[in-house]
Coordinates of C-alpha atoms and ligand atoms in Angstrom, one line a residue:
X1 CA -25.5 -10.4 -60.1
X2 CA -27.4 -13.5 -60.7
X3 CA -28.8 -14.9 -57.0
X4 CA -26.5 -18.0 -56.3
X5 CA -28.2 -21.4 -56.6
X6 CA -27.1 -25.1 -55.5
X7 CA -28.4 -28.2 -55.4
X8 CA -28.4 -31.8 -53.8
X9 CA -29.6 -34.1 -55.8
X10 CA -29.6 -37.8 -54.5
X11 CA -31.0 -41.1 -55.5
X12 CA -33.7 -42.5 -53.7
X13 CA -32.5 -45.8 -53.8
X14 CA -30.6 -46.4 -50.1
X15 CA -29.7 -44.7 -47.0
X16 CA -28.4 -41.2 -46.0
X17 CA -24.9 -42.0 -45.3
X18 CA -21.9 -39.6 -44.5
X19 CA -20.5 -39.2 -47.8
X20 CA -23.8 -38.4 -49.7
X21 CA -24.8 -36.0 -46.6
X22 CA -21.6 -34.7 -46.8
X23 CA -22.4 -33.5 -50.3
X24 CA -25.5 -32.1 -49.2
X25 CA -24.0 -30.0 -46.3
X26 CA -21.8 -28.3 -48.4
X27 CA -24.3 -27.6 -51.1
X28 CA -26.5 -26.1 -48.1
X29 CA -23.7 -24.0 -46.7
X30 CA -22.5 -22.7 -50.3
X31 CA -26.1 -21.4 -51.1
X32 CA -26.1 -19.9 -47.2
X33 CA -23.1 -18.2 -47.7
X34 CA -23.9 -16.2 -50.5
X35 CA -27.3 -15.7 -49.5
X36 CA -28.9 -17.6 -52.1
X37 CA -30.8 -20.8 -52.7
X38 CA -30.8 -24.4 -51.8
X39 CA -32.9 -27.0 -53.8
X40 CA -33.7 -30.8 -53.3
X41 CA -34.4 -32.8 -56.5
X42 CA -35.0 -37.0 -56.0
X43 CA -32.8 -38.6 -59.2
X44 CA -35.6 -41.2 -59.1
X45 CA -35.2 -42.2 -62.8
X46 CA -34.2 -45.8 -61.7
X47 CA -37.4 -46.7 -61.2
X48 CA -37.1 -50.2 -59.9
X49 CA -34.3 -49.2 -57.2
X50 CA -36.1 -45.9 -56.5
X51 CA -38.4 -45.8 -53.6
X52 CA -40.9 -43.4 -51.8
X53 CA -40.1 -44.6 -48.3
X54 CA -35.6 -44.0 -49.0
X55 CA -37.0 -40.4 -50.6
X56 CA -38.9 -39.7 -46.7
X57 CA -36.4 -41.3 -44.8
X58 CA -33.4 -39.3 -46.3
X59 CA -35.9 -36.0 -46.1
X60 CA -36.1 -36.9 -42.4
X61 CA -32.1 -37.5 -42.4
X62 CA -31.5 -34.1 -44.0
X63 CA -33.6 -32.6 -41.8
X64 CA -32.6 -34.3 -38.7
X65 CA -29.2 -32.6 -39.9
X66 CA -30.5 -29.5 -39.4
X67 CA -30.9 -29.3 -43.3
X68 CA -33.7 -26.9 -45.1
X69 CA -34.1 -25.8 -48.6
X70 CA -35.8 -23.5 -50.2
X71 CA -37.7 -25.5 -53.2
X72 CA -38.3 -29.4 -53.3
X73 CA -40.5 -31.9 -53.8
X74 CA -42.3 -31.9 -50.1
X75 CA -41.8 -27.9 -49.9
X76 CA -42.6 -26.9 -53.9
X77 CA -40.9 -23.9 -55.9
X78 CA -41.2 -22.2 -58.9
X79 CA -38.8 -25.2 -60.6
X80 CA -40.7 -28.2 -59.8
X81 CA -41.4 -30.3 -60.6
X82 CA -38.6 -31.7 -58.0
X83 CA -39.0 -35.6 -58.9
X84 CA -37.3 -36.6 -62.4
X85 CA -40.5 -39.0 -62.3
X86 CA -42.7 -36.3 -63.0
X87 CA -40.5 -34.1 -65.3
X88 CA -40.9 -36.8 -68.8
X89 CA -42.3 -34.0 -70.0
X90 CA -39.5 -32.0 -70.2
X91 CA -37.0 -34.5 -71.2
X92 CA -39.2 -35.5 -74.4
X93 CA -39.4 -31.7 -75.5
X94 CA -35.6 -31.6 -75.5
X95 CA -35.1 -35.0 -76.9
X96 CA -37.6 -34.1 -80.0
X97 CA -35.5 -30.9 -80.6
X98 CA -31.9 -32.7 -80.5
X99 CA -33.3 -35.5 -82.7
X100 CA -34.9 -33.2 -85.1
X101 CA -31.5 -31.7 -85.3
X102 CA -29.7 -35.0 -85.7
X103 CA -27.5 -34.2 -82.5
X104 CA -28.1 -37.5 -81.6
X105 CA -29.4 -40.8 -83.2
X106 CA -30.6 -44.3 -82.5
X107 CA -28.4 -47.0 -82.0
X108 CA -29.7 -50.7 -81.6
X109 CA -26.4 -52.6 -80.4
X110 CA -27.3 -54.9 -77.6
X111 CA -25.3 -55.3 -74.7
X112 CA -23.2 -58.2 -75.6
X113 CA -22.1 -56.8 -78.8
X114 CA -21.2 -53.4 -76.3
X115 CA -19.5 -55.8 -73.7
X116 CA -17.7 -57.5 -77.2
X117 CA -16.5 -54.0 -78.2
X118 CA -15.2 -53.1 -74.7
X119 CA -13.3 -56.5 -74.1
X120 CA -11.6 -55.7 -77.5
X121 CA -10.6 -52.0 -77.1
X122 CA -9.7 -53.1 -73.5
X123 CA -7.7 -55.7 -75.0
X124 CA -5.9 -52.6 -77.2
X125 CA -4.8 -50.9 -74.4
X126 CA -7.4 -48.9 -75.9
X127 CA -10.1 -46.5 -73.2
X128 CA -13.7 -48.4 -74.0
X129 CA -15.7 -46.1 -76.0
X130 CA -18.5 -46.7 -78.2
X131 CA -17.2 -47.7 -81.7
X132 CA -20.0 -45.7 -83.5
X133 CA -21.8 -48.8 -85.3
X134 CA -25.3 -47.0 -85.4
X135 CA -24.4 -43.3 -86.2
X136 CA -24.7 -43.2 -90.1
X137 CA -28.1 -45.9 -90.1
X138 CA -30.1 -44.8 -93.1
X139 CA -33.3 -43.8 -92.4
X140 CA -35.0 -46.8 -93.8
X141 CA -32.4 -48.8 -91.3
X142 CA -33.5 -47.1 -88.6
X143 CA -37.1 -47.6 -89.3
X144 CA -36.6 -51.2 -90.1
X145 CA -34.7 -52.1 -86.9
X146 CA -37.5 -49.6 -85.1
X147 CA -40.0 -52.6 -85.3
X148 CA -37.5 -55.4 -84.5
X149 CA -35.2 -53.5 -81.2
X150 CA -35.8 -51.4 -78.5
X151 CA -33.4 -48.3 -79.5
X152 CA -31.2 -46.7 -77.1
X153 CA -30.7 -42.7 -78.0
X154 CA -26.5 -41.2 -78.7
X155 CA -25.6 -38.1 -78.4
X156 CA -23.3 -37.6 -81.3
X157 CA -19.7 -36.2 -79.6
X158 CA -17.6 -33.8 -82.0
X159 CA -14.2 -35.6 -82.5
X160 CA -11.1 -33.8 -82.0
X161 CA -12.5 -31.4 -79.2
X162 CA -10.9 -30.6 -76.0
X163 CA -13.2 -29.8 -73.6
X164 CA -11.7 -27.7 -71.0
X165 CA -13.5 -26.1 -67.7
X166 CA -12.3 -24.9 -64.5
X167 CA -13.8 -27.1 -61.6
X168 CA -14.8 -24.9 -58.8
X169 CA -12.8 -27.0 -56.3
X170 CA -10.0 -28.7 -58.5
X171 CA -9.0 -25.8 -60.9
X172 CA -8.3 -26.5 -64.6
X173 CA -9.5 -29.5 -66.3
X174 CA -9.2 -30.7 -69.8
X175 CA -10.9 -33.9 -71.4
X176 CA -10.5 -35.2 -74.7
X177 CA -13.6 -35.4 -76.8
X178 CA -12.2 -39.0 -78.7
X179 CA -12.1 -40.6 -75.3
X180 CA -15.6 -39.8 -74.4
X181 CA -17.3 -41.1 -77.8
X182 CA -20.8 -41.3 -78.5
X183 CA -22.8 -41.9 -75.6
X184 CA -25.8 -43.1 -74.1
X185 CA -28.5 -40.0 -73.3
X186 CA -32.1 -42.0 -73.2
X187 CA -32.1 -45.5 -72.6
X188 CA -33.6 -48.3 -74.4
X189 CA -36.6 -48.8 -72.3
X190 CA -37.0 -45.0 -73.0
X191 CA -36.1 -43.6 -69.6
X192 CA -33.7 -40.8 -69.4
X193 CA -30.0 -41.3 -68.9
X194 CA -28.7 -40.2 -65.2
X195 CA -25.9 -37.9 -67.6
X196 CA -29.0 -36.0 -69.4
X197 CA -31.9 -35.8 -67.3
X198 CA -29.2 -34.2 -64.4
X199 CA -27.8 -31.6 -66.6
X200 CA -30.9 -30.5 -68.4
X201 CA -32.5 -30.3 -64.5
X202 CA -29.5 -28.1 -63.1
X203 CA -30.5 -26.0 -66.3
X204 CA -33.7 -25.9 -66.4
X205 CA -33.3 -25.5 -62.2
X206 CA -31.5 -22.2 -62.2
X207 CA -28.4 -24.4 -60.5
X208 CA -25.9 -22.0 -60.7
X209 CA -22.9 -23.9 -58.7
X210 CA -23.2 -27.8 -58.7
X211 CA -21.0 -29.2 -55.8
X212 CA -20.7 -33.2 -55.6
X213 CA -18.9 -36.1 -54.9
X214 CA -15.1 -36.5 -57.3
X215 CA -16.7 -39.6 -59.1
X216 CA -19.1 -37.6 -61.0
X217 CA -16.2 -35.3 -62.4
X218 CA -15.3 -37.2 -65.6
X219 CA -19.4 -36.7 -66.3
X220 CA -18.8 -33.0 -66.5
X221 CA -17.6 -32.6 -70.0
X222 CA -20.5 -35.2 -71.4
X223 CA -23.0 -33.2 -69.6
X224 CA -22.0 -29.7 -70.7
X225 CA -21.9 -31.2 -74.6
X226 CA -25.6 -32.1 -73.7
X227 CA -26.3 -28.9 -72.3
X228 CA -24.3 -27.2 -75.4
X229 CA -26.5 -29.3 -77.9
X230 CA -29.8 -28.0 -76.0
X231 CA -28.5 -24.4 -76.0
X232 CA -29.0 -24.7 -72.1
X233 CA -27.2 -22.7 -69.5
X234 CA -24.3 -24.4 -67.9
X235 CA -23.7 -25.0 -64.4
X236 CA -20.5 -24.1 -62.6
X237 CA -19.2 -27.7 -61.3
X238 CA -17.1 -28.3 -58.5
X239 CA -16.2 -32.0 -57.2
X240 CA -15.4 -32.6 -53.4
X241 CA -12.4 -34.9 -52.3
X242 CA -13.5 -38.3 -51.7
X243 CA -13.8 -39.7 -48.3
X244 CA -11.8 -42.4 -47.3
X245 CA -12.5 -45.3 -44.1
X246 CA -9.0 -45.5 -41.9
X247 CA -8.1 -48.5 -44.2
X248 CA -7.5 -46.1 -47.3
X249 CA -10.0 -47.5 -49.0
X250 CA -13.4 -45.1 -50.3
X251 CA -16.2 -45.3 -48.2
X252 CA -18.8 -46.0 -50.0
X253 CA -23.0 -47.7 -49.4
X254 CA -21.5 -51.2 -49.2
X255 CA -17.9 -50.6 -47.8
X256 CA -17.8 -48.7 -44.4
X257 CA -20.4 -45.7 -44.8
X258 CA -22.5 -45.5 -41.4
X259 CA -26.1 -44.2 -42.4
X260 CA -27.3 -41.1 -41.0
X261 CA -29.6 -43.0 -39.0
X262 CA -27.0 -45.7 -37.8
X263 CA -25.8 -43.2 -35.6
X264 CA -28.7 -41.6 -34.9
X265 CA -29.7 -44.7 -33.1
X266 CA -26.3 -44.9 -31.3
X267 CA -26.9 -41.9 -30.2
X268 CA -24.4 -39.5 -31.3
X269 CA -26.3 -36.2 -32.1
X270 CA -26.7 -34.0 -35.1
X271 CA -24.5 -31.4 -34.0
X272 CA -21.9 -33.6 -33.8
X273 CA -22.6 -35.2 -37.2
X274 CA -23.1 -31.8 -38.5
X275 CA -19.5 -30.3 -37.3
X276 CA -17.8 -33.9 -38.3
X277 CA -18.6 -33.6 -41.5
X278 CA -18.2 -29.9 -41.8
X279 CA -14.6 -31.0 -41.6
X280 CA -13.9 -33.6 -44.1
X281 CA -12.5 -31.7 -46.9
X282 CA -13.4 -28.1 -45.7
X283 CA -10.9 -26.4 -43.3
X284 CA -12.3 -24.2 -40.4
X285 CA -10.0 -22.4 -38.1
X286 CA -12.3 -22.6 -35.2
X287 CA -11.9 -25.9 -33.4
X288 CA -15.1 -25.4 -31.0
X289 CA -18.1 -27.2 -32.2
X290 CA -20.1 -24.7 -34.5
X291 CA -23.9 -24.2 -35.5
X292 CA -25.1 -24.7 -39.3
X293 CA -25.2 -20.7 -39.5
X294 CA -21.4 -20.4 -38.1
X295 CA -20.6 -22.9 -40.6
X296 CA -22.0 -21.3 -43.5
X297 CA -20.5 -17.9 -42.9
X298 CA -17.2 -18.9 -42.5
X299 CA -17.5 -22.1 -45.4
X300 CA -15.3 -20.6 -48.7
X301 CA -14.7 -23.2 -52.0
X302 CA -11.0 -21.9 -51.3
X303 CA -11.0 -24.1 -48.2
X304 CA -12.2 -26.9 -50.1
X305 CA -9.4 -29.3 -50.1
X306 CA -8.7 -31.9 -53.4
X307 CA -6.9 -34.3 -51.3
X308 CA -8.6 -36.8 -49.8
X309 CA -10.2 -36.5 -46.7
X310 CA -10.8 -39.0 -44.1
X311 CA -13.2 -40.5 -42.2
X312 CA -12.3 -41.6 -38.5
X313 CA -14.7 -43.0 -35.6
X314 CA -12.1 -41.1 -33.2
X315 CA -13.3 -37.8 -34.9
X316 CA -16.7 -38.0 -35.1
X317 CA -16.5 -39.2 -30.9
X318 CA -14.4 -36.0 -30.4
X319 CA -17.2 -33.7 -32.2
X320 CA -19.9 -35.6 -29.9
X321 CA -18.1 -35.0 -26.7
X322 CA -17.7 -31.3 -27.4
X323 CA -21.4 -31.4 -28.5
X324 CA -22.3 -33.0 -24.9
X325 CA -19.7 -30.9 -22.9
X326 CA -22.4 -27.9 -24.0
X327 CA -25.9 -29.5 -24.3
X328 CA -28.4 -28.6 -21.6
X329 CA -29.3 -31.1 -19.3
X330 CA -32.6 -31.0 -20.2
X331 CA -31.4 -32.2 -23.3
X332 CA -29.5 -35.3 -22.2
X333 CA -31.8 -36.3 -19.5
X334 CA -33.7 -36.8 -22.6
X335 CA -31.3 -38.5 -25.2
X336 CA -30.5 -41.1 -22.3
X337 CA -32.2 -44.4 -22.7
X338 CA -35.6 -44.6 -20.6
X339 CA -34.6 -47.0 -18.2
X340 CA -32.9 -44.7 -17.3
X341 CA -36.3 -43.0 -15.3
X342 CA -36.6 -46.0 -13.1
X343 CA -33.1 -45.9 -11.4
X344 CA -32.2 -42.1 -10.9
X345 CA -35.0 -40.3 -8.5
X346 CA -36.4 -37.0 -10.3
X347 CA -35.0 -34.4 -7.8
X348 CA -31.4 -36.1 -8.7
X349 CA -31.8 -35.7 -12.4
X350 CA -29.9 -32.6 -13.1
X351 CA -26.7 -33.4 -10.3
X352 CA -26.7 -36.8 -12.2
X353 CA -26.2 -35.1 -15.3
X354 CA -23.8 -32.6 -13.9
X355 CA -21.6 -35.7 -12.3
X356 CA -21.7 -37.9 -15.0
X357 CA -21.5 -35.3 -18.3
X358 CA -18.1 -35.8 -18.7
X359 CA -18.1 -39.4 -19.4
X360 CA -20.6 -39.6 -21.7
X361 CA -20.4 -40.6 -25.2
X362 CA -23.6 -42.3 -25.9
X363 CA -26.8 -43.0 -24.3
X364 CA -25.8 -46.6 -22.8
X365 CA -23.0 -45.0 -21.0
X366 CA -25.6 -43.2 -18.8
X367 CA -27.3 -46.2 -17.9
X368 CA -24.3 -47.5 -16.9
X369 CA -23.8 -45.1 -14.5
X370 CA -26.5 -44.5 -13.2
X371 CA -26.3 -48.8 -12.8
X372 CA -23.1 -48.1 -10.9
X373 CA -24.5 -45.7 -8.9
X374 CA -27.8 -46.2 -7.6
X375 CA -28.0 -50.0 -8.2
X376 CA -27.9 -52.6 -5.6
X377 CA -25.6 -55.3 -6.9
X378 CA -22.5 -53.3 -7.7
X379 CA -20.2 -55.4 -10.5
X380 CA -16.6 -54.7 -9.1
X381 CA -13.8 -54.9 -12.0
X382 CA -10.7 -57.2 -11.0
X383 CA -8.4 -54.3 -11.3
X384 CA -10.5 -52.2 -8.7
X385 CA -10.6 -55.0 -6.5
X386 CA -7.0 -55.6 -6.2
X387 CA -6.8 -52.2 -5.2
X388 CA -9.7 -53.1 -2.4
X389 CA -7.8 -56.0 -1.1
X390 CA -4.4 -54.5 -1.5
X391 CA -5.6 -51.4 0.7
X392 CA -7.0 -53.7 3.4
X393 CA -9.2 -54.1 6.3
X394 CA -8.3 -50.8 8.1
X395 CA -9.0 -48.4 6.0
X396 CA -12.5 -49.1 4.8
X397 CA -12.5 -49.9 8.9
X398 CA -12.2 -46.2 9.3
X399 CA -13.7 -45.3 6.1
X400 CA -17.7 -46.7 7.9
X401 CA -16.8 -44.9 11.6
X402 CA -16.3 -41.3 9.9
X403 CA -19.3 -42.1 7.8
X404 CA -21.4 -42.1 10.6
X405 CA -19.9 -38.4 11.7
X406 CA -19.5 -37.1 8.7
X407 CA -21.1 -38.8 5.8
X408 CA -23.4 -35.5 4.3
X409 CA -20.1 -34.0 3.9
X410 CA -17.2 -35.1 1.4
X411 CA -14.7 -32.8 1.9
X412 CA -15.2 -32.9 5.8
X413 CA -15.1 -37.0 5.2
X414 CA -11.9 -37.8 3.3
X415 CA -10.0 -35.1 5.3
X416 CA -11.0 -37.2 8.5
X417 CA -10.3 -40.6 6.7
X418 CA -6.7 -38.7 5.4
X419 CA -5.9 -37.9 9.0
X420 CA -7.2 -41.5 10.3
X421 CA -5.5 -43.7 8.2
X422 CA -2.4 -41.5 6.7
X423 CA -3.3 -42.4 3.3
X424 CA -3.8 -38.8 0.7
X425 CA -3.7 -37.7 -3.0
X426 CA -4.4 -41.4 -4.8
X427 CA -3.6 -43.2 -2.1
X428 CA -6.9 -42.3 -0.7
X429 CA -9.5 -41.8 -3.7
X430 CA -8.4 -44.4 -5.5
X431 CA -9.4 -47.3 -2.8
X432 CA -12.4 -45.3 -2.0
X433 CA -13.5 -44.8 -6.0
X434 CA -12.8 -48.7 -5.9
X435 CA -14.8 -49.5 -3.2
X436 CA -17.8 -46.9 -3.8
X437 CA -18.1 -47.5 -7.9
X438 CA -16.4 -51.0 -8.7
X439 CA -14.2 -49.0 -11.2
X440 CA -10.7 -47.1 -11.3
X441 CA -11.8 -44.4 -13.8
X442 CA -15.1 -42.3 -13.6
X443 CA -16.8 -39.4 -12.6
X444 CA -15.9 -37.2 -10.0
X445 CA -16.0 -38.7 -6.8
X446 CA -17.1 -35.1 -4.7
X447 CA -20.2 -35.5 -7.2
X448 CA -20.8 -38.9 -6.9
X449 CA -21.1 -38.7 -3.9
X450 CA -23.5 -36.9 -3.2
X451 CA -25.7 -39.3 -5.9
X452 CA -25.2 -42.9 -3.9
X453 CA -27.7 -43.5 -1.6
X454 CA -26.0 -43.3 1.9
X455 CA -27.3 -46.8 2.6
X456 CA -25.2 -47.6 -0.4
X457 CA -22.2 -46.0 0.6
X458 CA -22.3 -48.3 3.4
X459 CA -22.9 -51.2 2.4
X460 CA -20.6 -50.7 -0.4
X461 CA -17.1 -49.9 2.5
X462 CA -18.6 -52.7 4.6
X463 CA -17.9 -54.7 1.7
X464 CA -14.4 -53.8 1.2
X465 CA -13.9 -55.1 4.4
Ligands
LIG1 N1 -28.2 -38.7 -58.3 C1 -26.8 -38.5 -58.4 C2 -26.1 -39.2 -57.3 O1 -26.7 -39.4 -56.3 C3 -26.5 -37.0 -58.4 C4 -25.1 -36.6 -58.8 C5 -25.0 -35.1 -58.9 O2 -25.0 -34.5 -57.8 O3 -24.9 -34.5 -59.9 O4 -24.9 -39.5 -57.4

């Protein structure tokens, strides 16, 4: 059996965001699964959108993911090369060989006699197609208009065809060869059409299983007539489910997609990326957060799903908190913004992150703990001080006289302040969480504790009184 190949394939003209890295997970885990190969080729045939520094940053994205692959252009492979830049070569060869068999042909229409066409057939109730004006030019037309217009290059589409395959993720699909008519393979200013220079690449790749995004599926059948005209191998194809933003709407570069390194910035870590997006449109039993290597052996196209999937903030927190719940300290010390090192002494580093672990989502959250707990101007929220006030005078009274007896110990603490003042359960930590952090909600108090500077528990119950 022939060794399983995928690809990803993006366009170095933007950012990494979910949907494209999405694409490139699953390609990645399909290849892993099967044991076989991954492969990156840049789509840089748009040369004035296409740029070296998106090709390295979304290299650094995909790796950042925790993406490798076996052949590409920074790594090399026996396919390269892995730039459509560099592979004219290639394209001309099969251009000359589909021109010399008249599978294709020259056509010289400019745009506004295309738009003119469209706004008529559209006007029809008719699907815009190219009406054919250029496929039966004489030769001495041709070479006439030759020296007068640039010339795009047509692949010349068999009427009456249905084109029929069966998508690796949707099942059966059939396409009419009159809708498609004639289309565009080179352009006029003689670089290669996206349609062509992707399918001969698969080909000429080894690309055995294509997985990408549902917007390229009504591509399919024009790019396996190309690859039929070449006498090229064709690629399996299977098209994942869009993704959809909670408004319903497809995320796409402009509307809603974070980039890859948006939220690296904010913090949230690959992991947690990695298992978010495992899940949209790929069901997993397991709900714990898994690695790339857990993913790929459980990751099946029959748990691809065609619906939909979407995209939710509340999601991607819920992968992060399960990806923090089980990082090493080390490891968040780390991820936690510097300023961090000025306010928490070293030898309280890992309690720190043993106390506050739980109620972290992104780095700034640390800092504003360790703020609340080791800074001198404590901020109190209105709601905890209504608790101060309503719990009075006594209380934190009390509170500052066991201090003094038994403030190393917390437990021995609030079971003298219980006895003292009668107050247990919420009655007693929640005026003593209001007076020591400022807040109602946090940490646990047992750990916090021991954190706060004793001065600063004092100072902080002199001040409820
Ligand atoms: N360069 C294309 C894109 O980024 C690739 C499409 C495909 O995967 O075939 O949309």
């Amino acid at each position: 059996m022939n060794l399983m190949r995928t690809r990803f394939a993006p366009s170095p003209t933007g950012e990494l965001h979910l949907g494209n890295a999405r694409t490139a997970l699953y390609a990645a885990l399909l290849a892993r699964s099967a044991g076989g190969v991954f492969l990156l080729r840049i789509e840089d045939t748009d040369a004035a959108r296409s740029l070296l520094i998106h090709e390295k940053s979304l290299i650094a994205d995909l790796h950042w993911l925790g993406l490798n692959w076996n052949e590409g252009p920074d790594c090399g492979g026996l396919h390269g090369p892995y730039r459509q830049s560099e592979r004219t070569r290639h394209y001309a060869e099969f251009y000359a060989r589909i021109e010399a068999e008249d599978r294709c042909y020259p056509c010289f229409c400019t745009e506004e006699e295309l738009e003119r066409h469209r706004v008529a057939q559209r006007a029809a109730g008719q699907p815009p197609r190219y009406p054919g004006t250029c496929a039966r030019l004489s030769r001495a037309k041709i070479e006439g208009r030759h020296t007068t217009r640039p010339a795009s290059l047509r692949l010349r589409v068999p009427p009456g065809l249905t084109l029929e395959f069966t998508d690796l993720v949707r099942g059966a699909q059939s396409f009419r060869s009159d809708d498609l008519g004639d289309f565009v393979i080179r352009r006029s200013d003689g670089s290669p059409a996206f349609l062509f220079a992707n399918a001969v690449d698969d080909s000429l790749m080894g690309v055995t299983h294509v997985l990408r995004g549902a917007d390229h599926l009504s591509n399919t059948p024009r790019q396996q007539l190309i690859l039929a005209a070449l006498g090229l191998p064709v690629p399996k194809y299977g098209h994942l489910s869009l993704i959809l933003g909670t408004d319903g709407a497809p995320l796409s570069k402009r509307h809603g997609a974070r980039s890859l390194r948006e939220l690296r910035e904010a913090g949230y870590l690959p992991e947690a990326v990695l298992n978010h997006l495992a899940r949209l449109g790929h069901t997993y039993g397991e709900t714990n957060p898994l690695t790339l290597d857990q993913l790929a052996s459980a990751f099946s196209l029959t748990h691809l799903s065609h619906a939909p999937a979407h995209h939710d903030e509340g999601a991607l927190r819920h992968w992060q908190r399960e990806t923090l719940a089980i990082a090493d300290w080390v490891r968040l010390w780390n991820w936690l913004p510097t300023e961090i090192h000025d306010l928490v002494p070293v030898a309280d580093r890992e309690l720190f992150i043993a106390a506050v672990r739980p109620n972290l989502l992104l780095p700034v959250d640390g800092l504003y703990w360790a703020r609340i707990i080791y800074g001198e101007n404590l901020e109190i929220t209105p709601e905890a001080r209504t608790v101060i006030t309503a719990t009075g005078v006594e209380f934190h009274g009390a509170a500052l006289r066991i201090l003094t007896e038994h403030g190393s110990d917390f437990k021995a603490f609030t079971n003298a302040l219980k006895k003292a003042t009668g107050t247990h359960g919420p009655t007693l930590f929640h005026p003593l969480r209001a007076a020591l952090t400022g807040t109602l909600i946090g940490p646990e108090l047992a750990k916090l504790w021991n954190l706060i500077p004793a001065a600063q528990i004092r100072q902080r119950l002199t001040a409820g009184i």
